[in-house]
Coordinates of C-alpha atoms in Angstrom, one line a residue:
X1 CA -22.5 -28.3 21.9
X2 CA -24.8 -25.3 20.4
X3 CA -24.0 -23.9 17.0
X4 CA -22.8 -20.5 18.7
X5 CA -19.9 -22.9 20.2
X6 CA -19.0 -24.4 17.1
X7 CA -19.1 -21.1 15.4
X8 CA -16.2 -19.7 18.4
X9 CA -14.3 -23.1 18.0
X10 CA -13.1 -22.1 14.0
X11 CA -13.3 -18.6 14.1
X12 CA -9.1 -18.7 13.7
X13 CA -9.4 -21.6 11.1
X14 CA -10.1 -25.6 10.9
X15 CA -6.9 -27.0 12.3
X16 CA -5.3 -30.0 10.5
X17 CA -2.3 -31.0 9.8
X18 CA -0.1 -32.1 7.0
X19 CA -0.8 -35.5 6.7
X20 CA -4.6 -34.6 6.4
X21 CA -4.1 -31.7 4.7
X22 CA -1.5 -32.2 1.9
X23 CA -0.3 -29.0 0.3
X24 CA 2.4 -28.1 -2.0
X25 CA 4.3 -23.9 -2.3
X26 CA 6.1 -23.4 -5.5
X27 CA 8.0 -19.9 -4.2
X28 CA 7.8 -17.0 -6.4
X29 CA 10.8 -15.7 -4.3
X30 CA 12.8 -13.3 -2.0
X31 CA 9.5 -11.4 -0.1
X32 CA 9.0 -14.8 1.8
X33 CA 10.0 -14.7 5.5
X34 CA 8.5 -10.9 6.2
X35 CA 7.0 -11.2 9.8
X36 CA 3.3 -10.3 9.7
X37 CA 0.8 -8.4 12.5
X38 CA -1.6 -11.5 12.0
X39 CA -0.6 -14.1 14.7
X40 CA -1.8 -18.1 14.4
X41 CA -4.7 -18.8 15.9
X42 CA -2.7 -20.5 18.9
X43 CA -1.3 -17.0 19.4
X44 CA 2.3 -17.6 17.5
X45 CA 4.2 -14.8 15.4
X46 CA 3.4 -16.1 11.8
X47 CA 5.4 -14.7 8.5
X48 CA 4.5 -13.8 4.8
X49 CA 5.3 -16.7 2.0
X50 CA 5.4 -15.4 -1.1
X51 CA 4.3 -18.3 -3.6
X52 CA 1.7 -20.0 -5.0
X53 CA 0.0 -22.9 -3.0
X54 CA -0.6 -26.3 -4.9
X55 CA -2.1 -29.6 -4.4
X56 CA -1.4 -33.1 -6.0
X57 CA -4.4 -34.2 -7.8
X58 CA -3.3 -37.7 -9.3
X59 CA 0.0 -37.8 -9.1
X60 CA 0.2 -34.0 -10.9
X61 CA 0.8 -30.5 -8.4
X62 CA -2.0 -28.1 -9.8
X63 CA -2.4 -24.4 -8.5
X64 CA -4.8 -23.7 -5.8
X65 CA -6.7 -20.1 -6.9
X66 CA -7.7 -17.6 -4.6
X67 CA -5.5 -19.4 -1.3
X68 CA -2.7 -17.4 0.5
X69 CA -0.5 -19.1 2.6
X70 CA 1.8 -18.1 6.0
X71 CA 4.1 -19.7 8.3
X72 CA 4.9 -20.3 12.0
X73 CA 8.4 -20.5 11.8
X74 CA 10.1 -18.7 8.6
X75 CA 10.5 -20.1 5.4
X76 CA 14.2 -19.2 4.7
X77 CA 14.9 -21.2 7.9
X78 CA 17.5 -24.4 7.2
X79 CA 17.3 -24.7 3.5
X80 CA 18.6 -22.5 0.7
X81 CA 15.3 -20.7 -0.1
X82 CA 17.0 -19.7 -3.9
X83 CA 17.8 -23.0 -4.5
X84 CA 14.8 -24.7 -2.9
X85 CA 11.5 -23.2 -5.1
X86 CA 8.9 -26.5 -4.1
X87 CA 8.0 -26.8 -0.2
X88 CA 5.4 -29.0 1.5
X89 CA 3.8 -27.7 4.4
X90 CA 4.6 -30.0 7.8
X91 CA 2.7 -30.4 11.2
X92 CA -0.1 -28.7 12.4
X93 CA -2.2 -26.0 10.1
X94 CA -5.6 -24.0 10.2
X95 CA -7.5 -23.5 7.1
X96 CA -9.7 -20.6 7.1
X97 CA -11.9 -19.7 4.5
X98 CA -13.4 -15.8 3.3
X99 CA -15.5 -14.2 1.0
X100 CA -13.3 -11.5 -1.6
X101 CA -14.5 -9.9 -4.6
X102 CA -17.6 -12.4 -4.3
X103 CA -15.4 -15.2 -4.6
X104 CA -14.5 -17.7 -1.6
X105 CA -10.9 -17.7 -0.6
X106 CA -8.7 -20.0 1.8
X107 CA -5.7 -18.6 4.4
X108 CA -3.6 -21.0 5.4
X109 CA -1.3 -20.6 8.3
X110 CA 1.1 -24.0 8.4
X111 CA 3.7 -24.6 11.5
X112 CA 6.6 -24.6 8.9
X113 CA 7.6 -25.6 4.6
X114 CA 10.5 -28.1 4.1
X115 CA 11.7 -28.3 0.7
X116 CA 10.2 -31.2 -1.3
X117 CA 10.9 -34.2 -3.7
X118 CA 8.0 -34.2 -6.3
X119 CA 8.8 -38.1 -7.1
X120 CA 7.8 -38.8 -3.9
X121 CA 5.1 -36.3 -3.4
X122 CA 3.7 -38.1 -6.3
X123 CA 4.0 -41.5 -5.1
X124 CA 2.3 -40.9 -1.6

């Protein structure tokens, strides 16, 4: 495989998925769930999440800067999004990173959130 070819491969994102790629959303609220023009790079409608993407760095969620996060299937889907405000991202998800304001930033585009217990987010 030539450069050009690799280059092609992850121009919609490196794919992953969740158990690779552990990420935490801590919702900021009701504009989740907005459908977007953008689809994923397997072609699939994907929606706005309004929130702030995190990781768990030992054992403690810290926020990721400069990383923007969408979904597959909508957030408000089978959980009470204003009672739910931590979600982990689950199955399959493209990372994609870009230059703004001379800085490097990261989309995310996950298959779906589910809400999350941080006791065991923490002891995984």
């Amino acid at each position: 495989m030539n450069i050009n070819d690799m280059l092609t491969d992850f121009s919609g994102g490196i794919p992953t998925n969740a158990r690779e790629f552990p990420i935490l959303v801590k919702l900021d609220g009701a504009n989740s769930g907005n459908e977007r023009e953008k689809t994923s790079p397997d072609g699939r409608k994907t929606y706005s999440v309004a929130g702030t993407v995190m990781s768990v760095r030992d054992g403690e969620p810290m926020a990721m800067k400069n990383c923007f996060i969408n979904t597959i299937e909508p957030v408000t889907a089978g959980f009470d999004l204003f009672a739910t405000t931590l979600l982990r991202a689950e199955g399959k998800i493209w990372v994609k990173a870009f230059e703004s304001n001379g800085r490097v930033s990261y989309s995310i585009t996950a298959e779906k959130l589910v809400p999350v217990n941080l006791s065991q987010e923490k002891a995984a």
